[in-house]
Tab-separated table of C-alpha atoms in Angstrom:
chain	number	residue	atom	x	y	z
H	3	MET	CA	29.328	32.412	9.106
H	4	ALA	CA	29.417	29.943	6.503
H	5	LEU	CA	26.447	28.323	5.070
H	6	SER	CA	26.181	24.478	5.716
H	7	ARG	CA	26.201	22.028	2.804
H	8	GLN	CA	22.409	20.986	3.494
H	9	THR	CA	21.268	24.661	3.429
H	10	VAL	CA	23.035	25.139	0.185
H	11	ALA	CA	21.207	22.008	-1.267
H	12	ALA	CA	18.120	23.015	0.190
H	13	ALA	CA	18.032	26.395	-1.633
H	14	LEU	CA	19.137	24.921	-4.773
H	15	ARG	CA	16.327	22.364	-4.581
H	16	CYS	CA	13.718	24.754	-3.713
H	17	LYS	CA	14.559	26.890	-6.721
H	18	ALA	CA	14.283	23.847	-8.893
H	19	PHE	CA	10.726	23.277	-7.700
H	20	ARG	CA	9.427	26.823	-8.131
H	21	ARG	CA	9.270	28.564	-11.661
H	22	VAL	CA	10.790	32.126	-10.838
H	23	PRO	CA	9.906	34.813	-13.758
H	24	THR	CA	13.292	36.241	-15.226
H	25	ALA	CA	11.821	39.582	-15.210
H	26	VAL	CA	11.775	39.607	-11.553
H	27	ALA	CA	15.058	41.027	-9.896
H	28	ALA	CA	17.100	38.836	-7.565
H	29	PRO	CA	16.282	39.574	-3.785
H	30	THR	CA	18.596	41.700	-2.131
H	31	GLN	CA	21.015	39.566	0.038
H	32	ARG	CA	21.098	40.570	3.737
H	33	PRO	CA	24.361	39.939	5.738
H	34	LEU	CA	24.177	36.951	7.703
H	35	SER	CA	24.527	36.875	11.537
H	36	ALA	CA	24.689	34.408	14.477
H	37	SER	CA	20.738	34.842	14.604
H	38	ALA	CA	20.551	34.552	10.518
H	39	THR	CA	18.911	30.920	10.929
H	40	GLN	CA	16.430	31.836	13.564
H	41	ASP	CA	15.506	35.338	11.777
H	42	SER	CA	15.021	33.002	8.442
H	43	ASN	CA	12.803	30.677	9.974
H	44	VAL	CA	10.628	33.673	11.375
H	45	ASP	CA	10.545	34.870	8.230
H	46	GLU	CA	9.425	32.047	6.518
H	47	LEU	CA	6.292	31.320	8.906
H	48	THR	CA	5.509	35.004	8.823
H	49	SER	CA	5.180	34.308	4.672
H	50	VAL	CA	3.019	31.271	5.411
H	51	SER	CA	1.143	33.287	7.879
H	52	LYS	CA	0.349	36.135	5.430
H	53	TRP	CA	-0.258	33.527	2.352
H	54	LYS	CA	-2.794	31.880	4.819
H	55	SER	CA	-4.611	35.177	5.438
H	56	ALA	CA	-4.846	35.934	1.705
H	57	THR	CA	-5.797	32.234	1.013
H	58	VAL	CA	-8.216	30.702	3.305
H	59	GLY	CA	-11.925	31.114	2.514
H	60	LYS	CA	-11.440	31.631	-1.140
H	61	LYS	CA	-13.417	29.226	-3.043
H	62	PHE	CA	-13.582	28.074	-7.114
H	63	VAL	CA	-16.260	26.481	-8.822
H	64	LEU	CA	-15.536	24.060	-11.779
H	65	TRP	CA	-18.136	22.233	-13.830
H	66	ASP	CA	-18.128	18.912	-15.457
H	67	ARG	CA	-20.054	16.112	-17.164
H	68	MET	CA	-19.823	12.672	-15.652
H	69	ASP	CA	-18.585	11.478	-18.926
H	70	SER	CA	-19.082	7.763	-19.136
H	71	ARG	CA	-15.765	7.216	-21.264
H	72	GLN	CA	-13.821	8.776	-18.431
H	73	VAL	CA	-15.330	6.337	-15.675
H	74	SER	CA	-14.920	3.444	-18.317
H	75	LEU	CA	-11.358	4.184	-18.773
H	76	LEU	CA	-10.790	4.417	-15.004
H	77	ASP	CA	-12.413	0.867	-14.842
H	78	GLN	CA	-9.970	-0.140	-17.487
H	79	THR	CA	-7.139	0.961	-15.677
H	80	MET	CA	-7.831	-0.408	-12.523
H	81	ARG	CA	-9.717	-3.781	-13.262
H	82	PRO	CA	-6.541	-5.608	-14.290
H	83	HIS	CA	-5.085	-4.995	-10.834
H	84	LEU	CA	-8.250	-6.252	-8.873
H	85	PRO	CA	-9.613	-9.480	-7.597
H	86	PRO	CA	-11.430	-11.268	-10.345
H	87	THR	CA	-14.739	-10.919	-8.020
H	88	TYR	CA	-14.596	-6.985	-8.222
H	89	PRO	CA	-17.906	-5.951	-9.216
H	90	MET	CA	-19.167	-5.452	-13.196
H	91	HIS	CA	-21.053	-2.166	-14.223
H	92	PRO	CA	-23.850	-1.879	-16.235
H	93	ARG	CA	-22.618	-1.206	-20.052
H	94	ASP	CA	-24.136	0.583	-22.962
H	95	SER	CA	-25.028	-1.992	-25.448
H	96	LYS	CA	-23.843	-0.073	-28.330
H	97	ILE	CA	-20.509	1.825	-27.480
H	98	GLY	CA	-19.447	-0.493	-24.130
H	99	ASP	CA	-19.001	2.292	-21.868
H	100	ILE	CA	-20.464	2.368	-18.594
H	101	ALA	CA	-24.302	2.994	-18.854
H	102	GLN	CA	-25.687	6.280	-18.339
H	103	GLY	CA	-27.357	6.822	-14.969
H	104	THR	CA	-25.291	4.351	-13.157
H	105	PRO	CA	-23.844	5.977	-9.668
H	106	ILE	CA	-20.025	6.407	-10.247
H	107	VAL	CA	-17.732	4.007	-8.128
H	108	PRO	CA	-16.628	5.273	-4.841
H	109	ALA	CA	-13.393	7.983	-5.194
H	110	ALA	CA	-14.182	7.982	-8.983
H	111	HIS	CA	-15.178	11.769	-8.591
H	112	LEU	CA	-11.058	12.239	-8.207
H	113	VAL	CA	-10.639	11.716	-12.041
H	114	TYR	CA	-13.300	14.495	-12.718
H	115	PHE	CA	-13.162	18.398	-12.597
H	116	PRO	CA	-9.853	18.764	-14.286
H	117	SER	CA	-7.713	22.264	-13.235
H	118	HIS	CA	-7.946	25.088	-15.717
H	119	ALA	CA	-4.232	25.751	-14.937
H	120	ASN	CA	-1.961	25.443	-18.028
H	121	GLU	CA	1.698	24.110	-18.050
H	122	PHE	CA	3.173	27.593	-17.152
H	123	GLN	CA	0.942	28.099	-14.133
H	124	LEU	CA	2.039	25.061	-12.317
H	125	SER	CA	4.748	24.508	-9.920
H	126	PRO	CA	7.804	23.006	-11.633
H	127	ASP	CA	6.856	19.627	-9.856
H	128	GLY	CA	3.846	19.661	-12.208
H	129	TYR	CA	1.495	20.189	-9.219
H	130	HIS	CA	-1.074	23.227	-8.496
H	131	ALA	CA	0.750	26.093	-7.726
H	132	ASP	CA	-2.358	27.834	-6.078
H	133	GLU	CA	-2.170	25.067	-3.438
H	134	ALA	CA	1.177	25.560	-2.411
H	135	PRO	CA	2.742	28.177	0.257
H	136	PRO	CA	5.902	30.427	-0.388
H	137	ASP	CA	9.248	29.223	-0.496
H	138	PRO	CA	11.050	27.414	0.779
H	139	PHE	CA	8.156	24.938	1.790
H	140	CYS	CA	8.136	23.474	-1.586
H	141	GLN	CA	7.958	19.632	-1.390
H	142	ARG	CA	4.641	17.970	-1.254
H	143	VAL	CA	3.259	14.878	0.187
H	144	TRP	CA	-0.564	13.670	0.232
H	145	ALA	CA	-1.197	13.303	3.804
H	146	GLY	CA	-4.418	11.579	3.675
H	147	GLY	CA	-8.154	12.944	4.044
H	148	LEU	CA	-11.951	12.104	4.400
H	149	ILE	CA	-14.400	11.732	1.890
H	150	GLU	CA	-18.418	11.694	2.795
H	151	PHE	CA	-21.022	10.309	0.297
H	152	ASN	CA	-24.655	11.337	0.135
H	153	VAL	CA	-26.057	7.897	-0.262
H	154	ALA	CA	-29.290	9.358	-1.404
H	155	ASN	CA	-27.763	11.279	-4.151
H	156	PRO	CA	-24.852	9.804	-5.863
H	157	LEU	CA	-23.105	11.476	-8.654
H	158	ARG	CA	-24.209	9.197	-11.888
H	159	VAL	CA	-22.764	8.881	-14.966
H	160	GLY	CA	-23.637	11.413	-17.651
H	161	GLU	CA	-25.136	14.189	-15.422
H	162	LEU	CA	-23.798	17.697	-15.163
H	163	ALA	CA	-21.996	18.215	-11.839
H	164	SER	CA	-20.162	21.179	-9.842
H	165	GLN	CA	-17.172	21.288	-7.548
H	166	THR	CA	-16.647	24.091	-5.350
H	167	LYS	CA	-13.257	23.875	-3.832
H	168	GLY	CA	-11.191	26.102	-1.411
H	169	ILE	CA	-8.254	26.013	1.077
H	170	ASP	CA	-10.201	25.349	4.385
H	171	ASP	CA	-7.034	25.584	6.618
H	172	VAL	CA	-3.368	26.260	6.961
H	173	SER	CA	-1.711	25.259	10.143
H	174	ILE	CA	2.219	24.694	11.149
H	175	LYS	CA	3.368	21.259	12.306
H	176	GLU	CA	6.512	21.854	14.758
H	177	ARG	CA	8.944	18.858	14.557
H	178	SER	CA	11.582	18.402	16.870
H	179	GLY	CA	14.808	17.985	15.181
H	180	ALA	CA	13.396	18.751	11.962
H	181	ASP	CA	12.124	21.749	9.966
H	182	PRO	CA	8.378	22.577	10.402
H	183	LEU	CA	5.751	21.190	8.073
H	184	VAL	CA	2.839	23.388	6.492
H	185	LEU	CA	-0.042	21.399	6.589
H	186	VAL	CA	-2.808	22.293	3.824
H	187	LYS	CA	-6.453	21.316	4.358
H	188	LEU	CA	-8.616	21.646	1.203
H	189	ALA	CA	-12.540	21.327	1.146
H	190	LEU	CA	-14.393	20.335	-1.587
H	191	GLU	CA	-18.211	20.024	-2.145
H	192	MET	CA	-19.715	18.251	-5.503
H	193	HIS	CA	-23.223	18.983	-6.364
H	194	ASN	CA	-25.495	17.592	-9.180
H	195	GLN	CA	-29.191	18.861	-10.128
H	196	ASN	CA	-30.364	17.209	-7.019
H	197	GLY	CA	-27.997	18.750	-4.381
H	198	LEU	CA	-25.016	17.856	-2.436
H	199	SER	CA	-23.286	14.414	-3.628
H	200	VAL	CA	-19.725	14.269	-2.065
H	201	THR	CA	-17.936	16.054	0.631
H	202	GLU	CA	-14.174	15.831	0.689
H	203	TYR	CA	-11.381	17.226	2.992
H	204	ARG	CA	-7.907	16.379	1.571
H	205	ASN	CA	-4.540	16.942	3.559
H	206	LEU	CA	-1.406	18.021	1.925
H	207	ALA	CA	1.954	18.578	3.795
H	208	TYR	CA	4.613	20.594	2.350
H	209	MET	CA	8.213	20.725	3.607
H	210	LYS	CA	11.506	22.106	2.788
H	211	PRO	CA	13.524	19.889	0.488
H	212	VAL	CA	14.492	16.809	1.892
H	213	ASP	CA	15.688	13.672	1.106
H	214	LEU	CA	12.829	11.562	2.073
H	215	GLN	CA	13.571	8.282	3.851
H	216	ARG	CA	10.806	5.559	3.999
H	217	LYS	CA	10.381	4.194	7.574
H	218	THR	CA	9.080	0.593	7.833
H	219	VAL	CA	6.118	1.191	10.220
H	220	ARG	CA	5.337	-2.602	11.418
H	221	HIS	CA	2.005	-3.523	12.477
H	222	ASN	CA	0.092	-6.713	13.711
H	223	ARG	CA	-3.029	-6.439	12.007
H	224	GLN	CA	-4.792	-9.789	10.824
H	225	PRO	CA	-6.878	-9.201	7.747
H	226	GLU	CA	-10.055	-10.769	6.801
H	227	PHE	CA	-9.708	-10.220	3.277
H	228	SER	CA	-6.625	-8.960	1.105
H	229	HIS	CA	-5.181	-8.569	-2.380
H	230	GLU	CA	-1.776	-8.161	-3.851
H	231	LEU	CA	-0.939	-6.369	-6.669
H	232	LEU	CA	2.194	-4.893	-8.448
H	233	PRO	CA	1.603	-0.988	-9.860
H	234	THR	CA	3.163	-0.703	-13.046
H	235	GLU	CA	4.462	2.430	-15.030
H	236	ILE	CA	1.473	2.127	-17.422
H	237	MET	CA	-0.949	2.184	-14.396
H	238	LEU	CA	0.628	5.197	-13.089
H	239	PHE	CA	0.482	7.034	-16.476
H	240	ARG	CA	-3.195	6.316	-17.086
H	241	TYR	CA	-4.255	7.200	-13.759
H	242	SER	CA	-2.151	10.703	-14.052
H	243	ALA	CA	-3.676	11.308	-17.358
H	244	LEU	CA	-7.455	10.431	-15.843
H	245	SER	CA	-6.948	12.329	-12.972
H	246	TRP	CA	-5.256	15.088	-15.003
H	247	ASN	CA	-2.310	14.953	-12.220
H	248	SER	CA	0.908	16.142	-13.680
H	249	HIS	CA	2.813	15.743	-10.454
H	250	ARG	CA	6.343	14.587	-11.880
H	251	ILE	CA	7.021	11.979	-9.074
H	252	HIS	CA	4.132	9.587	-10.676
H	253	TYR	CA	5.688	9.569	-14.372
H	254	ASP	CA	9.050	11.382	-14.461
H	255	ALA	CA	11.323	8.684	-13.176
H	256	VAL	CA	14.469	11.040	-13.702
H	257	TYR	CA	12.972	13.757	-11.855
H	258	ALA	CA	11.896	11.487	-8.884
H	259	ARG	CA	14.951	10.104	-8.524
H	260	ASP	CA	17.448	13.032	-9.135
H	261	THR	CA	15.476	15.785	-7.691
H	262	GLU	CA	13.286	14.614	-4.789
H	263	HIS	CA	15.542	11.441	-4.229
H	264	HIS	CA	12.871	8.871	-3.915
H	265	PRO	CA	13.921	5.211	-5.631
H	266	GLY	CA	11.549	4.991	-7.998
H	267	LEU	CA	8.007	6.385	-9.262
H	268	LEU	CA	5.538	7.134	-6.774
H	269	VAL	CA	1.827	5.579	-6.394
H	270	HIS	CA	-0.470	8.248	-6.233
H	271	GLY	CA	-2.181	8.824	-2.650
H	272	PRO	CA	-5.582	9.156	-4.491
H	273	LEU	CA	-4.734	5.993	-6.525
H	274	SER	CA	-3.977	3.975	-3.077
H	275	CYS	CA	-7.142	5.344	-1.432
H	276	THR	CA	-9.192	4.245	-4.590
H	277	LEU	CA	-7.508	0.915	-4.551
H	278	LEU	CA	-8.575	0.277	-0.851
H	279	LEU	CA	-12.302	1.199	-1.743
H	280	GLN	CA	-12.222	-0.759	-4.657
H	281	LEU	CA	-11.159	-3.970	-2.482
H	282	LEU	CA	-14.124	-2.956	-0.077
H	283	GLN	CA	-16.484	-2.753	-3.211
H	284	THR	CA	-15.259	-6.360	-3.813
H	285	HIS	CA	-16.424	-7.565	-0.182
H	286	MET	CA	-19.129	-4.956	0.277
H	287	PRO	CA	-22.383	-6.834	2.059
H	288	LYS	CA	-25.554	-7.225	-0.099
H	289	GLY	CA	-27.627	-4.213	0.350
H	290	MET	CA	-24.956	-2.047	1.596
H	291	THR	CA	-23.029	1.293	0.284
H	292	LEU	CA	-20.012	3.476	1.166
H	293	LYS	CA	-21.000	6.431	3.586
H	294	SER	CA	-17.606	7.690	4.288
H	295	PHE	CA	-13.948	6.820	4.453
H	296	ASP	CA	-11.437	8.542	6.868
H	297	TYR	CA	-7.898	7.938	5.854
H	298	ARG	CA	-3.940	8.567	6.667
H	299	ALA	CA	-0.933	8.151	4.277
H	300	ILE	CA	1.874	6.752	6.151
H	301	SER	CA	4.726	6.081	3.629
H	302	PRO	CA	5.307	5.850	0.218
H	303	MET	CA	4.687	3.201	-2.396
H	304	TYR	CA	6.606	2.745	-5.425
H	305	CYS	CA	6.120	1.473	-8.897
H	306	GLN	CA	7.076	-2.326	-9.508
H	307	LYS	CA	7.057	-2.795	-5.835
H	308	GLN	CA	4.653	-5.200	-4.143
H	309	LEU	CA	1.665	-3.633	-2.780
H	310	VAL	CA	-0.979	-5.451	-0.464
H	311	LEU	CA	-4.367	-4.226	0.139
H	312	ASN	CA	-6.216	-5.284	3.334
H	313	GLY	CA	-9.514	-5.233	5.426
H	314	ARG	CA	-11.247	-6.632	8.126
H	315	TRP	CA	-14.611	-5.690	9.965
H	316	ILE	CA	-14.499	-4.048	13.059
H	317	ARG	CA	-16.706	-5.752	15.862
H	318	ASP	CA	-17.989	-4.814	18.893
H	319	ALA	CA	-16.733	-6.162	22.468
H	320	SER	CA	-18.421	-9.462	21.762
H	321	GLY	CA	-16.629	-10.091	18.442
H	322	ASP	CA	-19.475	-9.523	16.308
H	323	LYS	CA	-19.715	-6.838	13.469
H	324	ALA	CA	-23.176	-5.334	13.443
H	325	SER	CA	-25.735	-6.942	11.398
H	326	GLU	CA	-28.077	-4.085	10.481
H	327	GLY	CA	-27.656	-0.493	10.149
H	328	ALA	CA	-23.814	1.170	9.844
H	329	GLN	CA	-20.940	-1.167	9.797
H	330	ARG	CA	-17.158	-0.132	9.867
H	331	CYS	CA	-14.532	-1.666	8.094
H	332	GLU	CA	-10.711	-0.878	8.885
H	333	LEU	CA	-8.804	-0.927	5.329
H	334	TRP	CA	-4.947	-0.576	4.997
H	335	ALA	CA	-2.236	-1.013	2.148
H	336	THR	CA	1.479	-2.413	3.122
H	337	ASN	CA	4.301	-2.005	1.048
H	338	ASN	CA	6.930	-4.402	-0.353
H	339	ASP	CA	8.712	-4.095	3.227
H	340	GLY	CA	5.332	-5.190	4.752
H	341	GLY	CA	5.160	-1.648	6.690
H	342	LEU	CA	2.145	0.162	6.666
H	343	SER	CA	1.665	2.797	3.666
H	344	MET	CA	-2.077	3.878	4.135
H	345	LYS	CA	-4.540	3.163	6.715
H	346	GLY	CA	-8.118	4.238	7.008
H	347	VAL	CA	-11.587	3.161	8.470
H	348	ALA	CA	-14.873	3.008	6.036
H	349	THR	CA	-18.435	3.323	7.182
H	350	ILE	CA	-21.083	1.756	5.063
H	351	VAL	CA	-24.557	1.858	5.529
H	352	PRO	CA	-27.841	0.417	4.218
H	353	LEU	CA	-28.718	1.597	0.253
H	354	PRO	CA	-31.838	3.676	0.363
H	355	ASP	CA	-34.839	1.672	-0.914
H	356	ARG	CA	-34.783	3.686	-4.407
H	357	GLN	CA	-31.401	2.714	-5.410
């Protein structure tokens, strides 16, 4: 039984995705049979199941100082691409950074708590090896997540905080006419000296190496407010550096094109999430603050391609939005083809009295 071109190509590309220590002997090749492909799939999923058993439940704690320079550089990276009405932040009168004690903006926690892994502890694609299932599921996409904010105890500039992180669940998603996906759910909690500040769930999807084809997902949503921007190489590079994200699809155009077969550099999933929340901040009703954001990534967005951020308030059956208490806002991003790239629902609530 001969191997297909697709099988050979996938094997070679997965090898490029993973670092294999040279001291480890190559595995013994077993004879191929008519059921070899089926047996291989069973073996692959069994390997994932064993990895799940050894991984789920383990937690790691990182500490970080909510440094004013870090959040100021994030603001410097993002603000040129945002509406001119995006709110200003209090500044230190001497050094110009965002002032100590200021609540960090929603999703700014994503540029703190950097991994301690060195270069040779990463996967060859530059991402965290400890969050990846076994081969051949080595091509990763950010699938979405949920961020919940403790509005009574936000993370603030200058304070010491901890992040507890672990793999919360691993599941297999079968697909008709395609190889299965391995879905990895990460759970994160961030605490300051007063207790819990942020809870986050991140959803990552791992697959066998494939040539990803972006589907244009049409929609009939009509925004109440929107903003158009053009993601640049400098924006993506600076966000990669600030978030300590060395995933090569965001800054290595040759790798993105030749290894993962994208037409260009990809806009980070967390960057897209952050942009949507910054659009919401621009249109936040007075006296309200963000409580949660539940979102899903749908299709890639690329560097130097038009990106449109959109939002509209979710109204009741009478067509009115809530005048007091919690309100919900639908947020979404569209790509240069006009298709949906990311969508989510944000919940906002009144600011606590002491803020």
